[in-house]
Amino acid sequence: MSSSRDGVNTDAGVQSPASDRFEEDVLALMPALRRYSRSLVRSDPDGEDLLQDCVEKVLARRAQWRGVNLRAWAFTIMTNLSRNRHRHTALHPQVELDDGLGLQAETHESDPLERSRLERALNGLSAENRSVLMLVVIEGYRYQDVADMLAIPIGTVMSRLSRARHQLAEAMKDDNVISMRRPK
């Protein structure tokens, strides 16, 4: 029987408190990672696949984590996985089969048209602008954190965010016109 420096049994089958805590921290990141994955790929099923691949890679590579910022590390892994997938699909395009066979998912939103408009506007953004927008606005990261995660200069983060906000506002404004005719 061996023990680690903190006196915890590390024999086969017994996990240390540090590994339990790591998995709990990864589990706590799941909602944020899910939102980000869906925004990167513009599709719920593909977003779930990306999320699963990311969590699998994070757990498999826990020994490589330096113990600093698990959230930023996981988001960086997801960003890189998404970039790799994008490159792969650009080289190997796929044909959509029946586009879900016309089945619609049940929605519980108070205004499904507004959600649809927002989703269309977000999907209209480039992948680079959308990822910066999601990381800053939805996930609450600082510009420098996003620059580090995406390996781009902070000025590029600010310009992409500005462009994304402007494009989003324009797309939402254009769809907001309702023509009213007087009844005869």
PDB file of C-alpha atoms in Angstrom:
ATOM      1  CA  MET A   1       0.000   0.000   0.000  1.00  0.00           C
ATOM      2  CA  SER A   2       1.473   3.355  -0.966  1.00  0.00           C
ATOM      3  CA  SER A   3       0.482   6.847   0.003  1.00  0.00           C
ATOM      4  CA  SER A   4       0.944  10.251  -1.538  1.00  0.00           C
ATOM      5  CA  ARG A   5       2.641  13.159   0.178  1.00  0.00           C
ATOM      6  CA  ASP A   6      -0.677  14.237   1.740  1.00  0.00           C
ATOM      7  CA  GLY A   7      -1.212  10.789   3.278  1.00  0.00           C
ATOM      8  CA  VAL A   8      -3.976   9.647   0.925  1.00  0.00           C
ATOM      9  CA  ASN A   9      -3.936   6.049  -0.266  1.00  0.00           C
ATOM     10  CA  THR A  10      -3.069   5.980  -3.978  1.00  0.00           C
ATOM     11  CA  ASP A  11      -3.258   2.241  -4.655  1.00  0.00           C
ATOM     12  CA  ALA A  12      -5.227   1.019  -7.655  1.00  0.00           C
ATOM     13  CA  GLY A  13      -8.941   1.698  -7.376  1.00  0.00           C
ATOM     14  CA  VAL A  14      -8.589   4.495  -4.822  1.00  0.00           C
ATOM     15  CA  GLN A  15      -8.640   8.029  -6.176  1.00  0.00           C
ATOM     16  CA  SER A  16      -7.039  10.940  -4.453  1.00  0.00           C
ATOM     17  CA  PRO A  17      -9.161  13.916  -3.366  1.00  0.00           C
ATOM     18  CA  ALA A  18      -7.385  16.004  -6.011  1.00  0.00           C
ATOM     19  CA  SER A  19      -8.692  13.785  -8.810  1.00  0.00           C
ATOM     20  CA  ASP A  20     -12.212  13.842  -7.346  1.00  0.00           C
ATOM     21  CA  ARG A  21     -12.052  17.628  -7.206  1.00  0.00           C
ATOM     22  CA  PHE A  22     -10.811  17.835 -10.808  1.00  0.00           C
ATOM     23  CA  GLU A  23     -13.780  15.828 -12.057  1.00  0.00           C
ATOM     24  CA  GLU A  24     -16.190  17.924  -9.970  1.00  0.00           C
ATOM     25  CA  ASP A  25     -14.694  21.110 -11.425  1.00  0.00           C
ATOM     26  CA  VAL A  26     -15.036  19.739 -14.968  1.00  0.00           C
ATOM     27  CA  LEU A  27     -18.638  18.789 -14.237  1.00  0.00           C
ATOM     28  CA  ALA A  28     -19.335  22.332 -12.999  1.00  0.00           C
ATOM     29  CA  LEU A  29     -18.035  23.691 -16.321  1.00  0.00           C
ATOM     30  CA  MET A  30     -20.474  21.628 -18.394  1.00  0.00           C
ATOM     31  CA  PRO A  31     -23.218  24.280 -18.857  1.00  0.00           C
ATOM     32  CA  ALA A  32     -20.724  26.914 -20.024  1.00  0.00           C
ATOM     33  CA  LEU A  33     -18.921  24.427 -22.263  1.00  0.00           C
ATOM     34  CA  ARG A  34     -22.268  23.303 -23.743  1.00  0.00           C
ATOM     35  CA  ARG A  35     -23.256  26.896 -24.604  1.00  0.00           C
ATOM     36  CA  TYR A  36     -19.874  27.579 -26.155  1.00  0.00           C
ATOM     37  CA  SER A  37     -19.829  24.336 -28.158  1.00  0.00           C
ATOM     38  CA  ARG A  38     -23.243  25.025 -29.630  1.00  0.00           C
ATOM     39  CA  SER A  39     -22.223  28.537 -30.595  1.00  0.00           C
ATOM     40  CA  LEU A  40     -19.093  27.273 -32.323  1.00  0.00           C
ATOM     41  CA  VAL A  41     -20.790  24.670 -34.509  1.00  0.00           C
ATOM     42  CA  ARG A  42     -24.271  26.229 -34.941  1.00  0.00           C
ATOM     43  CA  SER A  43     -26.013  22.951 -34.247  1.00  0.00           C
ATOM     44  CA  ASP A  44     -27.254  21.251 -31.090  1.00  0.00           C
ATOM     45  CA  PRO A  45     -26.274  17.699 -32.106  1.00  0.00           C
ATOM     46  CA  ASP A  46     -22.842  18.785 -33.367  1.00  0.00           C
ATOM     47  CA  GLY A  47     -22.442  20.920 -30.253  1.00  0.00           C
ATOM     48  CA  GLU A  48     -23.122  17.905 -28.058  1.00  0.00           C
ATOM     49  CA  ASP A  49     -20.537  15.911 -30.013  1.00  0.00           C
ATOM     50  CA  LEU A  50     -17.990  18.686 -29.603  1.00  0.00           C
ATOM     51  CA  LEU A  51     -18.785  18.924 -25.888  1.00  0.00           C
ATOM     52  CA  GLN A  52     -18.332  15.186 -25.437  1.00  0.00           C
ATOM     53  CA  ASP A  53     -15.022  15.212 -27.315  1.00  0.00           C
ATOM     54  CA  CYS A  54     -13.810  18.167 -25.260  1.00  0.00           C
ATOM     55  CA  VAL A  55     -14.701  16.629 -21.894  1.00  0.00           C
ATOM     56  CA  GLU A  56     -13.140  13.345 -22.960  1.00  0.00           C
ATOM     57  CA  LYS A  57      -9.915  15.119 -23.917  1.00  0.00           C
ATOM     58  CA  VAL A  58      -9.877  17.207 -20.704  1.00  0.00           C
ATOM     59  CA  LEU A  59     -10.275  14.098 -18.565  1.00  0.00           C
ATOM     60  CA  ALA A  60      -7.743  12.093 -20.555  1.00  0.00           C
ATOM     61  CA  ARG A  61      -5.175  14.866 -20.349  1.00  0.00           C
ATOM     62  CA  ARG A  62      -5.630  15.921 -16.741  1.00  0.00           C
ATOM     63  CA  ALA A  63      -1.925  15.234 -16.136  1.00  0.00           C
ATOM     64  CA  GLN A  64      -1.086  18.012 -18.613  1.00  0.00           C
ATOM     65  CA  TRP A  65      -3.148  20.615 -16.733  1.00  0.00           C
ATOM     66  CA  ARG A  66      -0.904  22.994 -14.877  1.00  0.00           C
ATOM     67  CA  GLY A  67      -3.443  23.725 -12.134  1.00  0.00           C
ATOM     68  CA  VAL A  68      -3.961  27.380 -13.021  1.00  0.00           C
ATOM     69  CA  ASN A  69      -7.271  28.028 -14.785  1.00  0.00           C
ATOM     70  CA  LEU A  70      -9.253  24.902 -15.609  1.00  0.00           C
ATOM     71  CA  ARG A  71     -12.030  26.888 -17.282  1.00  0.00           C
ATOM     72  CA  ALA A  72      -9.692  28.654 -19.709  1.00  0.00           C
ATOM     73  CA  TRP A  73      -7.827  25.398 -20.380  1.00  0.00           C
ATOM     74  CA  ALA A  74     -11.063  23.553 -21.211  1.00  0.00           C
ATOM     75  CA  PHE A  75     -12.306  26.396 -23.446  1.00  0.00           C
ATOM     76  CA  THR A  76      -8.974  26.419 -25.269  1.00  0.00           C
ATOM     77  CA  ILE A  77      -9.224  22.671 -25.867  1.00  0.00           C
ATOM     78  CA  MET A  78     -12.766  23.108 -27.202  1.00  0.00           C
ATOM     79  CA  THR A  79     -11.705  25.965 -29.480  1.00  0.00           C
ATOM     80  CA  ASN A  80      -8.867  23.868 -30.903  1.00  0.00           C
ATOM     81  CA  LEU A  81     -11.143  20.843 -31.391  1.00  0.00           C
ATOM     82  CA  SER A  82     -13.635  23.050 -33.227  1.00  0.00           C
ATOM     83  CA  ARG A  83     -10.911  24.500 -35.461  1.00  0.00           C
ATOM     84  CA  ASN A  84      -9.663  21.000 -36.280  1.00  0.00           C
ATOM     85  CA  ARG A  85     -13.203  19.855 -37.137  1.00  0.00           C
ATOM     86  CA  HIS A  86     -13.732  22.897 -39.321  1.00  0.00           C
ATOM     87  CA  ARG A  87     -10.520  22.185 -41.219  1.00  0.00           C
ATOM     88  CA  HIS A  88     -11.503  18.537 -41.600  1.00  0.00           C
ATOM     89  CA  THR A  89     -14.989  19.319 -42.927  1.00  0.00           C
ATOM     90  CA  ALA A  90     -13.545  21.884 -45.338  1.00  0.00           C
ATOM     91  CA  LEU A  91     -11.288  19.190 -46.761  1.00  0.00           C
ATOM     92  CA  HIS A  92     -13.940  16.434 -46.581  1.00  0.00           C
ATOM     93  CA  PRO A  93     -17.422  17.927 -47.130  1.00  0.00           C
ATOM     94  CA  GLN A  94     -20.457  15.870 -46.162  1.00  0.00           C
ATOM     95  CA  VAL A  95     -23.948  15.656 -47.616  1.00  0.00           C
ATOM     96  CA  GLU A  96     -26.902  16.224 -45.254  1.00  0.00           C
ATOM     97  CA  LEU A  97     -29.408  13.365 -45.203  1.00  0.00           C
ATOM     98  CA  ASP A  98     -33.054  14.454 -45.069  1.00  0.00           C
ATOM     99  CA  ASP A  99     -32.231  17.258 -42.612  1.00  0.00           C
ATOM    100  CA  GLY A 100     -33.784  15.528 -39.599  1.00  0.00           C
ATOM    101  CA  LEU A 101     -36.687  14.084 -41.611  1.00  0.00           C
ATOM    102  CA  GLY A 102     -38.727  17.195 -40.884  1.00  0.00           C
ATOM    103  CA  LEU A 103     -39.062  16.425 -37.177  1.00  0.00           C
ATOM    104  CA  GLN A 104     -39.331  19.455 -34.957  1.00  0.00           C
ATOM    105  CA  ALA A 105     -38.077  19.635 -31.412  1.00  0.00           C
ATOM    106  CA  GLU A 106     -40.588  20.745 -28.813  1.00  0.00           C
ATOM    107  CA  THR A 107     -39.923  24.315 -27.661  1.00  0.00           C
ATOM    108  CA  HIS A 108     -41.014  26.006 -24.468  1.00  0.00           C
ATOM    109  CA  GLU A 109     -39.867  29.554 -25.129  1.00  0.00           C
ATOM    110  CA  SER A 110     -42.204  32.427 -24.523  1.00  0.00           C
ATOM    111  CA  ASP A 111     -41.426  33.818 -27.996  1.00  0.00           C
ATOM    112  CA  PRO A 112     -40.107  31.191 -30.408  1.00  0.00           C
ATOM    113  CA  LEU A 113     -39.924  33.720 -33.251  1.00  0.00           C
ATOM    114  CA  GLU A 114     -37.573  35.932 -31.259  1.00  0.00           C
ATOM    115  CA  ARG A 115     -35.345  32.965 -30.421  1.00  0.00           C
ATOM    116  CA  SER A 116     -35.319  31.928 -34.066  1.00  0.00           C
ATOM    117  CA  ARG A 117     -34.345  35.452 -35.148  1.00  0.00           C
ATOM    118  CA  LEU A 118     -31.528  35.569 -32.603  1.00  0.00           C
ATOM    119  CA  GLU A 119     -30.278  32.122 -33.612  1.00  0.00           C
ATOM    120  CA  ARG A 120     -30.305  33.144 -37.283  1.00  0.00           C
ATOM    121  CA  ALA A 121     -28.426  36.347 -36.461  1.00  0.00           C
ATOM    122  CA  LEU A 122     -25.803  34.480 -34.407  1.00  0.00           C
ATOM    123  CA  ASN A 123     -25.384  31.856 -37.116  1.00  0.00           C
ATOM    124  CA  GLY A 124     -24.846  34.651 -39.622  1.00  0.00           C
ATOM    125  CA  LEU A 125     -21.670  35.712 -37.822  1.00  0.00           C
ATOM    126  CA  SER A 126     -18.327  34.302 -38.861  1.00  0.00           C
ATOM    127  CA  ALA A 127     -16.965  31.558 -36.595  1.00  0.00           C
ATOM    128  CA  GLU A 128     -14.185  33.853 -35.350  1.00  0.00           C
ATOM    129  CA  ASN A 129     -16.538  36.706 -34.430  1.00  0.00           C
ATOM    130  CA  ARG A 130     -19.121  34.370 -32.889  1.00  0.00           C
ATOM    131  CA  SER A 131     -16.573  32.629 -30.665  1.00  0.00           C
ATOM    132  CA  VAL A 132     -15.233  35.949 -29.350  1.00  0.00           C
ATOM    133  CA  LEU A 133     -18.777  37.213 -28.746  1.00  0.00           C
ATOM    134  CA  MET A 134     -19.747  34.068 -26.836  1.00  0.00           C
ATOM    135  CA  LEU A 135     -16.603  34.040 -24.700  1.00  0.00           C
ATOM    136  CA  VAL A 136     -16.830  37.724 -23.740  1.00  0.00           C
ATOM    137  CA  VAL A 137     -20.573  38.353 -23.561  1.00  0.00           C
ATOM    138  CA  ILE A 138     -22.044  35.000 -22.515  1.00  0.00           C
ATOM    139  CA  GLU A 139     -19.161  33.414 -20.600  1.00  0.00           C
ATOM    140  CA  GLY A 140     -17.859  36.675 -19.135  1.00  0.00           C
ATOM    141  CA  TYR A 141     -14.173  36.307 -19.979  1.00  0.00           C
ATOM    142  CA  ARG A 142     -11.893  39.337 -20.038  1.00  0.00           C
ATOM    143  CA  TYR A 143     -10.425  40.380 -23.381  1.00  0.00           C
ATOM    144  CA  GLN A 144      -6.938  39.218 -22.378  1.00  0.00           C
ATOM    145  CA  ASP A 145      -8.261  35.793 -21.344  1.00  0.00           C
ATOM    146  CA  VAL A 146      -9.981  35.392 -24.718  1.00  0.00           C
ATOM    147  CA  ALA A 147      -6.844  36.534 -26.533  1.00  0.00           C
ATOM    148  CA  ASP A 148      -4.832  33.892 -24.667  1.00  0.00           C
ATOM    149  CA  MET A 149      -7.403  31.144 -25.294  1.00  0.00           C
ATOM    150  CA  LEU A 150      -7.668  31.853 -29.016  1.00  0.00           C
ATOM    151  CA  ALA A 151      -3.957  32.716 -29.435  1.00  0.00           C
ATOM    152  CA  ILE A 152      -4.710  36.090 -31.038  1.00  0.00           C
ATOM    153  CA  PRO A 153      -3.745  39.674 -30.087  1.00  0.00           C
ATOM    154  CA  ILE A 154      -6.049  41.538 -27.685  1.00  0.00           C
ATOM    155  CA  GLY A 155      -6.716  44.154 -30.385  1.00  0.00           C
ATOM    156  CA  THR A 156      -8.080  41.409 -32.618  1.00  0.00           C
ATOM    157  CA  VAL A 157     -10.396  40.304 -29.806  1.00  0.00           C
ATOM    158  CA  MET A 158     -11.728  43.841 -29.455  1.00  0.00           C
ATOM    159  CA  SER A 159     -12.226  44.347 -33.189  1.00  0.00           C
ATOM    160  CA  ARG A 160     -13.940  40.949 -33.628  1.00  0.00           C
ATOM    161  CA  LEU A 161     -16.211  41.678 -30.672  1.00  0.00           C
ATOM    162  CA  SER A 162     -17.098  45.089 -32.060  1.00  0.00           C
ATOM    163  CA  ARG A 163     -17.848  43.639 -35.500  1.00  0.00           C
ATOM    164  CA  ALA A 164     -19.910  40.820 -33.990  1.00  0.00           C
ATOM    165  CA  ARG A 165     -21.989  43.210 -31.884  1.00  0.00           C
ATOM    166  CA  HIS A 166     -22.561  45.533 -34.822  1.00  0.00           C
ATOM    167  CA  GLN A 167     -23.525  42.673 -37.198  1.00  0.00           C
ATOM    168  CA  LEU A 168     -25.815  41.169 -34.575  1.00  0.00           C
ATOM    169  CA  ALA A 169     -27.544  44.497 -33.942  1.00  0.00           C
ATOM    170  CA  GLU A 170     -28.012  45.063 -37.681  1.00  0.00           C
ATOM    171  CA  ALA A 171     -29.415  41.570 -38.232  1.00  0.00           C
ATOM    172  CA  MET A 172     -31.843  41.909 -35.348  1.00  0.00           C
ATOM    173  CA  LYS A 173     -32.906  45.407 -36.425  1.00  0.00           C
ATOM    174  CA  ASP A 174     -33.642  44.321 -40.003  1.00  0.00           C
ATOM    175  CA  ASP A 175     -35.994  41.557 -38.872  1.00  0.00           C
ATOM    176  CA  ASN A 176     -37.841  43.843 -36.477  1.00  0.00           C
ATOM    177  CA  VAL A 177     -40.078  45.536 -39.048  1.00  0.00           C
ATOM    178  CA  ILE A 178     -43.752  44.616 -38.973  1.00  0.00           C
ATOM    179  CA  SER A 179     -45.904  46.064 -41.713  1.00  0.00           C
ATOM    180  CA  MET A 180     -49.329  47.116 -40.530  1.00  0.00           C
ATOM    181  CA  ARG A 181     -52.216  47.717 -42.892  1.00  0.00           C
ATOM    182  CA  ARG A 182     -55.418  49.332 -41.982  1.00  0.00           C
ATOM    183  CA  PRO A 183     -58.441  47.082 -42.192  1.00  0.00           C
ATOM    184  CA  LYS A 184     -60.930  48.098 -44.908  1.00  0.00           C
TER     185      LYS A 184
END
